[in-house]
Short mmCIF file of C-alpha atoms in Angstrom, two decimals:
data_model
loop_
_atom_site.label_atom_id
_atom_site.label_comp_id
_atom_site.label_asym_id
_atom_site.label_seq_id
_atom_site.Cartn_x
_atom_site.Cartn_y
_atom_site.Cartn_z
CA MET A 1 2.60 57.59 -48.43
CA LEU A 2 -0.75 58.42 -49.95
CA PHE A 3 -3.07 58.82 -46.98
CA HIS A 4 -0.71 59.91 -44.20
CA PRO A 5 -0.27 63.59 -43.33
CA PRO A 6 3.16 65.15 -43.98
CA LYS A 7 3.88 65.31 -40.25
CA ASN A 8 3.76 61.50 -40.08
CA PRO A 9 5.47 60.34 -43.29
CA VAL A 10 5.46 56.62 -44.02
CA GLU A 11 7.97 54.75 -46.12
CA LEU A 12 7.42 51.49 -47.99
CA LYS A 13 10.04 48.75 -48.06
CA VAL A 14 9.87 46.09 -50.79
CA ARG A 15 11.85 42.86 -50.54
CA HIS A 16 12.22 40.38 -53.41
CA LEU A 17 11.87 37.07 -51.55
CA ASN A 18 13.13 34.96 -54.46
CA LYS A 19 16.44 36.82 -54.48
CA ALA A 20 16.71 36.72 -50.70
CA GLN A 21 16.10 32.97 -50.63
CA LYS A 22 18.60 32.38 -53.44
CA GLN A 23 21.28 34.37 -51.61
CA ARG A 24 20.77 32.41 -48.40
CA ARG A 25 20.94 29.10 -50.24
CA GLU A 26 24.18 30.12 -51.95
CA ASP A 27 25.71 31.33 -48.68
CA LEU A 28 24.92 28.01 -47.01
CA MET A 29 26.24 25.97 -49.95
CA GLU A 30 29.49 27.93 -50.02
CA ALA A 31 29.97 27.45 -46.29
CA THR A 32 29.23 23.72 -46.33
CA GLN A 33 30.46 22.54 -49.77
CA GLY A 34 32.95 25.13 -50.92
CA LYS A 35 33.23 27.62 -53.77
CA ALA A 36 33.66 24.97 -56.48
CA ALA A 37 30.34 23.33 -55.61
CA LEU A 38 28.69 26.75 -55.48
CA LYS A 39 29.99 27.64 -58.95
CA ALA A 40 28.66 24.38 -60.41
CA PHE A 41 25.34 24.93 -58.66
CA LYS A 42 24.98 28.45 -60.09
CA LYS A 43 25.69 27.14 -63.60
CA THR A 44 22.99 24.46 -63.24
CA MET A 45 20.48 26.89 -61.84
CA ALA A 46 21.13 29.36 -64.66
CA LYS A 47 20.25 26.68 -67.24
CA LYS A 48 17.09 25.77 -65.34
CA ALA A 49 16.10 29.41 -65.06
CA LYS A 50 16.52 29.89 -68.80
CA GLN A 51 14.37 26.84 -69.55
CA ALA A 52 11.75 27.93 -67.03
CA LEU A 53 11.62 31.41 -68.59
CA LYS A 54 10.94 29.95 -72.03
CA ALA A 55 8.23 27.67 -70.68
CA LYS A 56 6.69 30.53 -68.74
CA SER A 57 6.61 32.77 -71.81
CA LYS A 58 4.79 30.10 -73.79
CA GLN A 59 2.30 29.56 -70.98
CA GLN A 60 1.62 33.26 -70.68
CA LYS A 61 0.85 33.47 -74.38
CA LYS A 62 -1.71 30.69 -73.96
CA ASN A 63 -3.15 32.13 -70.79
CA THR A 64 -2.84 35.87 -70.41
CA ASP A 65 -4.52 35.74 -66.98
CA ASN A 66 -1.72 33.65 -65.51
CA ALA A 67 -0.47 35.41 -62.35
CA SER A 68 3.24 36.10 -62.49
CA GLN A 69 3.61 38.08 -59.28
CA VAL A 70 2.76 37.41 -55.66
CA PHE A 71 2.79 40.05 -52.92
CA VAL A 72 3.10 39.36 -49.20
CA LEU A 73 1.67 41.65 -46.50
CA ASP A 74 1.78 41.27 -42.73
CA PHE A 75 -0.92 42.16 -40.22
CA GLU A 76 -0.34 41.81 -36.48
CA GLY A 77 -3.53 42.90 -34.79
CA ASP A 78 -3.94 44.45 -31.36
CA ILE A 79 -7.26 45.20 -29.67
CA LYS A 80 -7.70 48.44 -31.66
CA ALA A 81 -6.48 46.98 -34.99
CA THR A 82 -4.02 49.87 -35.21
CA ALA A 83 -2.03 48.02 -37.90
CA VAL A 84 -4.79 48.91 -40.35
CA LYS A 85 -3.22 52.35 -40.86
CA HIS A 86 -0.29 50.68 -42.63
CA LEU A 87 -2.36 47.92 -44.22
CA ARG A 88 -4.56 50.43 -46.03
CA GLU A 89 -1.49 52.17 -47.49
CA GLU A 90 0.03 48.91 -48.71
CA ILE A 91 -3.27 47.83 -50.26
CA SER A 92 -3.73 51.18 -52.00
CA THR A 93 -0.25 50.83 -53.50
CA LEU A 94 -0.96 47.29 -54.70
CA ILE A 95 -4.29 48.17 -56.26
CA SER A 96 -2.64 50.89 -58.30
CA THR A 97 0.31 48.69 -59.31
CA ALA A 98 -0.54 44.98 -59.45
CA ASN A 99 -2.19 43.28 -62.39
CA LYS A 100 -5.52 41.51 -62.24
CA GLY A 101 -4.94 37.89 -61.34
CA ASP A 102 -1.88 38.62 -59.21
CA GLU A 103 -2.02 37.09 -55.75
CA VAL A 104 -1.80 38.87 -52.40
CA ILE A 105 -0.84 36.80 -49.35
CA VAL A 106 -1.66 38.30 -45.97
CA ARG A 107 0.12 36.73 -43.00
CA LEU A 108 -2.48 37.42 -40.35
CA GLU A 109 -2.12 37.15 -36.57
CA SER A 110 -4.87 38.51 -34.34
CA GLY A 111 -7.05 37.46 -31.44
CA GLY A 112 -9.61 40.15 -32.29
CA GLY A 113 -10.64 43.44 -30.74
CA LEU A 114 -12.91 46.41 -31.35
CA VAL A 115 -15.67 45.86 -33.87
CA HIS A 116 -15.19 49.08 -35.83
CA GLY A 117 -11.42 48.64 -36.02
CA TYR A 118 -11.57 45.10 -37.40
CA GLY A 119 -14.55 45.99 -39.57
CA LEU A 120 -12.34 48.56 -41.30
CA ALA A 121 -9.46 46.09 -41.59
CA ALA A 122 -11.74 43.50 -43.21
CA ALA A 123 -13.11 46.14 -45.58
CA GLN A 124 -9.55 46.92 -46.68
CA LEU A 125 -9.07 43.28 -47.68
CA VAL A 126 -12.32 43.38 -49.63
CA ARG A 127 -10.77 46.16 -51.73
CA LEU A 128 -8.18 43.68 -53.01
CA LYS A 129 -10.84 41.30 -54.26
CA ASP A 130 -12.84 44.13 -55.80
CA ALA A 131 -9.70 45.08 -57.73
CA GLY A 132 -9.51 41.59 -59.27
CA LEU A 133 -6.63 40.31 -57.14
CA LYS A 134 -6.56 36.85 -55.62
CA LEU A 135 -6.44 36.98 -51.81
CA THR A 136 -4.90 34.31 -49.60
CA VAL A 137 -4.76 34.64 -45.81
CA CYS A 138 -2.20 32.56 -43.90
CA VAL A 139 -2.62 32.02 -40.16
CA ASP A 140 0.27 30.52 -38.22
CA LYS A 141 -0.93 31.19 -34.67
CA VAL A 142 -4.34 32.82 -34.28
CA ALA A 143 -7.13 34.44 -36.28
CA ALA A 144 -10.03 34.67 -33.86
CA SER A 145 -13.03 36.96 -33.56
CA GLY A 146 -12.08 40.14 -35.46
CA GLY A 147 -9.08 38.26 -36.82
CA TYR A 148 -11.38 35.69 -38.38
CA MET A 149 -13.62 38.48 -39.68
CA MET A 150 -10.61 39.51 -41.75
CA ALA A 151 -9.57 35.98 -42.70
CA CYS A 152 -12.98 34.90 -43.99
CA VAL A 153 -12.80 37.51 -46.77
CA ALA A 154 -10.02 35.57 -48.51
CA ASP A 155 -10.42 33.30 -51.52
CA ASN A 156 -8.14 30.85 -49.72
CA VAL A 157 -7.58 30.55 -45.96
CA VAL A 158 -4.49 28.58 -44.97
CA ALA A 159 -3.76 27.76 -41.32
CA ALA A 160 -1.13 25.85 -39.36
CA PRO A 161 -2.40 22.64 -37.70
CA PHE A 162 -2.55 24.20 -34.23
CA ALA A 163 -3.56 27.73 -35.20
CA ILE A 164 -6.57 29.07 -33.28
CA ILE A 165 -9.48 29.78 -35.61
CA GLY A 166 -13.04 31.04 -35.14
CA SER A 167 -14.52 32.68 -32.06
CA ILE A 168 -17.40 34.15 -34.07
CA GLY A 169 -19.00 35.98 -31.18
CA VAL A 170 -19.23 39.35 -29.43
CA VAL A 171 -18.26 40.15 -25.85
CA SER A 172 -18.45 43.27 -23.70
CA GLN A 173 -17.63 43.65 -20.03
CA LEU A 174 -17.26 46.54 -17.63
CA PRO A 175 -17.04 47.08 -13.87
CA ASN A 176 -19.70 49.02 -11.97
CA PHE A 177 -18.74 51.28 -9.06
CA HIS A 178 -22.25 52.45 -8.13
CA LYS A 179 -22.38 50.64 -4.78
CA TRP A 180 -18.89 51.79 -3.85
CA LEU A 181 -19.78 55.41 -4.63
CA LYS A 182 -23.01 55.10 -2.67
CA ASN A 183 -21.17 53.70 0.36
CA HIS A 184 -18.87 56.71 0.25
CA ASP A 185 -21.73 59.22 -0.14
CA VAL A 186 -20.72 60.15 -3.69
CA ASP A 187 -23.53 61.03 -6.09
CA TYR A 188 -23.12 60.29 -9.81
CA GLU A 189 -25.29 62.15 -12.29
CA ILE A 190 -25.58 61.70 -16.01
CA PHE A 191 -27.67 63.80 -18.39
CA THR A 192 -28.80 62.50 -21.78
CA ALA A 193 -31.12 63.38 -24.64
CA GLY A 194 -32.53 60.25 -26.25
CA ASP A 195 -33.90 57.18 -24.49
CA TYR A 196 -30.89 55.02 -25.25
CA LYS A 197 -28.03 57.50 -25.40
CA ARG A 198 -26.64 55.62 -22.42
CA THR A 199 -27.63 52.15 -21.25
CA VAL A 200 -25.26 50.40 -18.84
CA THR A 201 -22.64 52.66 -17.27
CA VAL A 202 -19.56 52.26 -15.09
CA PHE A 203 -20.64 54.63 -12.30
CA GLY A 204 -24.44 54.80 -12.55
CA GLU A 205 -27.04 52.34 -11.26
CA ASN A 206 -27.92 49.86 -14.03
CA ASP A 207 -31.45 48.49 -14.08
CA ALA A 208 -33.00 45.55 -15.98
CA GLU A 209 -34.07 47.76 -18.88
CA ASP A 210 -30.52 49.09 -19.33
CA ARG A 211 -29.08 45.57 -19.37
CA ALA A 212 -31.73 44.29 -21.77
CA LYS A 213 -31.06 47.10 -24.25
CA TYR A 214 -27.32 46.58 -24.05
CA GLN A 215 -27.74 42.85 -24.63
CA GLU A 216 -29.96 43.63 -27.62
CA GLU A 217 -27.17 45.76 -29.11
CA LEU A 218 -24.67 42.93 -28.64
CA GLU A 219 -27.03 40.50 -30.39
CA GLN A 220 -27.41 42.92 -33.30
CA THR A 221 -23.63 43.14 -33.64
CA HIS A 222 -23.40 39.36 -33.54
CA GLU A 223 -25.96 39.06 -36.34
CA LEU A 224 -23.94 41.48 -38.47
CA PHE A 225 -20.81 39.42 -37.81
CA LYS A 226 -22.55 36.18 -38.81
CA HIS A 227 -23.98 37.77 -41.96
CA PHE A 228 -20.52 39.04 -42.94
CA VAL A 229 -18.96 35.59 -42.52
CA ASN A 230 -21.79 33.92 -44.43
CA THR A 231 -21.37 36.40 -47.30
CA TYR A 232 -17.74 35.43 -47.90
CA ARG A 233 -17.92 31.75 -46.88
CA PRO A 234 -21.40 30.62 -48.00
CA GLU A 235 -20.42 26.95 -47.70
CA LEU A 236 -19.89 27.41 -43.95
CA ASP A 237 -22.60 26.34 -41.49
CA VAL A 238 -22.60 29.66 -39.64
CA ALA A 239 -25.22 28.58 -37.09
CA LYS A 240 -22.92 25.75 -36.04
CA VAL A 241 -19.73 27.78 -35.63
CA ALA A 242 -21.06 31.20 -34.52
CA THR A 243 -21.18 30.17 -30.87
CA GLY A 244 -18.13 32.11 -29.74
CA GLU A 245 -16.05 28.92 -29.65
CA HIS A 246 -12.66 28.56 -31.30
CA TRP A 247 -11.03 25.55 -32.90
CA TYR A 248 -7.52 24.43 -33.77
CA GLY A 249 -6.53 24.17 -37.41
CA GLU A 250 -7.37 20.51 -38.02
CA ASP A 251 -10.87 20.82 -36.57
CA ALA A 252 -11.36 24.19 -38.29
CA LEU A 253 -10.68 22.46 -41.62
CA LYS A 254 -13.42 19.89 -40.96
CA LEU A 255 -15.85 22.74 -40.21
CA ASN A 256 -14.92 24.63 -43.42
CA LEU A 257 -13.59 27.58 -41.44
CA ILE A 258 -10.36 27.25 -43.44
CA ASP A 259 -9.39 25.67 -46.77
CA SER A 260 -6.09 23.89 -46.07
CA LEU A 261 -3.49 23.10 -43.41
CA GLN A 262 -0.07 24.60 -44.03
CA THR A 263 2.31 27.10 -42.50
CA SER A 264 2.75 30.45 -44.22
CA ASP A 265 6.43 29.64 -44.87
CA SER A 266 5.57 26.45 -46.71
CA TYR A 267 2.85 28.13 -48.77
CA ILE A 268 5.09 31.05 -49.77
CA LEU A 269 7.93 28.72 -50.77
CA GLU A 270 5.51 26.87 -53.04
CA ARG A 271 4.45 30.12 -54.70
CA MET A 272 8.10 31.08 -55.18
CA GLU A 273 8.67 28.05 -57.42
CA ASP A 274 6.70 29.55 -60.31
CA ASN A 275 6.21 33.20 -59.36
CA GLU A 276 8.14 36.27 -58.37
CA VAL A 277 7.25 36.99 -54.74
CA TYR A 278 7.63 40.39 -53.08
CA ALA A 279 7.12 41.27 -49.42
CA LEU A 280 5.83 44.77 -48.66
CA HIS A 281 6.34 46.46 -45.34
CA SER A 282 5.43 50.06 -44.52
CA ARG A 283 6.52 51.92 -41.44
CA GLN A 284 6.54 55.43 -40.09
CA LYS A 285 9.83 57.14 -40.86
CA PRO A 286 12.04 57.41 -37.76
CA THR A 287 12.56 60.87 -36.33
CA LEU A 288 16.01 62.39 -35.90
CA ALA A 289 15.91 61.53 -32.19
CA GLU A 290 15.13 57.89 -33.02
CA LYS A 291 17.94 57.77 -35.58
CA LEU A 292 20.39 59.06 -32.97
CA GLY A 293 19.13 56.61 -30.38
CA LEU A 294 17.78 59.33 -28.08
CA ALA A 295 14.27 57.90 -28.11
CA GLN A 296 15.54 54.49 -27.03
CA ALA A 297 17.56 56.09 -24.25
CA ALA A 298 14.53 58.01 -23.02
CA GLU A 299 12.43 54.84 -23.13
CA ALA A 300 15.06 52.95 -21.10
CA THR A 301 15.15 55.75 -18.51
CA LEU A 302 11.37 55.72 -18.23
CA SER A 303 11.32 51.94 -17.90
CA MET A 304 13.88 52.13 -15.10
CA ALA A 305 11.79 54.79 -13.32
CA VAL A 306 8.66 52.62 -13.59
CA ASP A 307 10.55 49.64 -12.15
CA LYS A 308 11.63 51.72 -9.15
CA LEU A 309 8.21 53.31 -8.61
CA PRO A 310 6.77 50.56 -6.33
CA ASP A 311 9.73 50.86 -3.93
CA ALA A 312 9.42 54.65 -3.87
CA LEU A 313 5.69 54.43 -3.13
CA ALA A 314 6.33 51.91 -0.37
CA ARG A 315 8.86 54.24 1.28
CA PHE A 316 6.45 57.17 0.92
CA GLU A 317 3.63 55.17 2.51
CA SER A 318 5.91 54.05 5.33
CA ASN A 319 7.03 57.62 6.05
CA SER A 320 3.44 58.85 5.95
CA ARG A 321 2.38 56.30 8.53
CA LEU A 322 5.26 57.27 10.78
CA ASN A 323 4.22 60.88 10.57
CA ILE A 324 0.65 59.97 11.47
CA LEU A 325 1.76 57.86 14.43
CA LYS A 326 3.71 60.80 15.81
#
């Protein structure tokens, strides 16, 4: 792929969803109604397809901006938004291939994570709109915090009735071991240049000034988040929803966090009625070891070793105590 180094080649898989759906429907009909019914069904569908093609050609002559293709991408976000490395490749391919007015559907699932990771992921979606493509984000389970930062970019946000939406807030938490180190006579030293190179730390003693500065930085990040959401959803009352709370789909619709209630499957099936729909999926090419199953075997061995580790440690601790008692 375009932006991956040769040592980590990525391949792109494209699936024509219309053809896949048609094949499944025919397989089911043949199994339940027989080959004769399937043959009659194919004949009827062929006539309908011919009529639809004629109507579509006439419509396209009247309206040259009519979108004839829809592309489906998937984004499953973790705390680091690592899926962006594939998302950016898929988007770059679409921008160089799709026509203006074509639609891109992103099936998005994420509970959020690091600000810079999800900021980059949201910026990748902005590229689609800048290229003149229509962007729809479908949320079946959750698009919260950084996930909603991505979703709000879309022209159309579709969510299932019980999908978790919102959580426009910023959180940071960390333990502090200063007292524990002090009790064990361990000194911790940190050297900085710049008044605020370090504020709160894990091992140092945090004072009121450190905490105040850190809180100020969180508030600044929150303001940037709110401004970003307001830019792409100006009709949203940001002050009302930027409290860090989340809502289920039906309530999110009332608050204008989303545009409609629907599952991604239902929405895609609707688009398939009048458009050719393609699903894109990029992945890193498997190594020779993975192709031969060696990687899976090594992973299974490691998993087994991890499972047995607690028992081994318990025996070691028991033996150590016996030695001490002697």
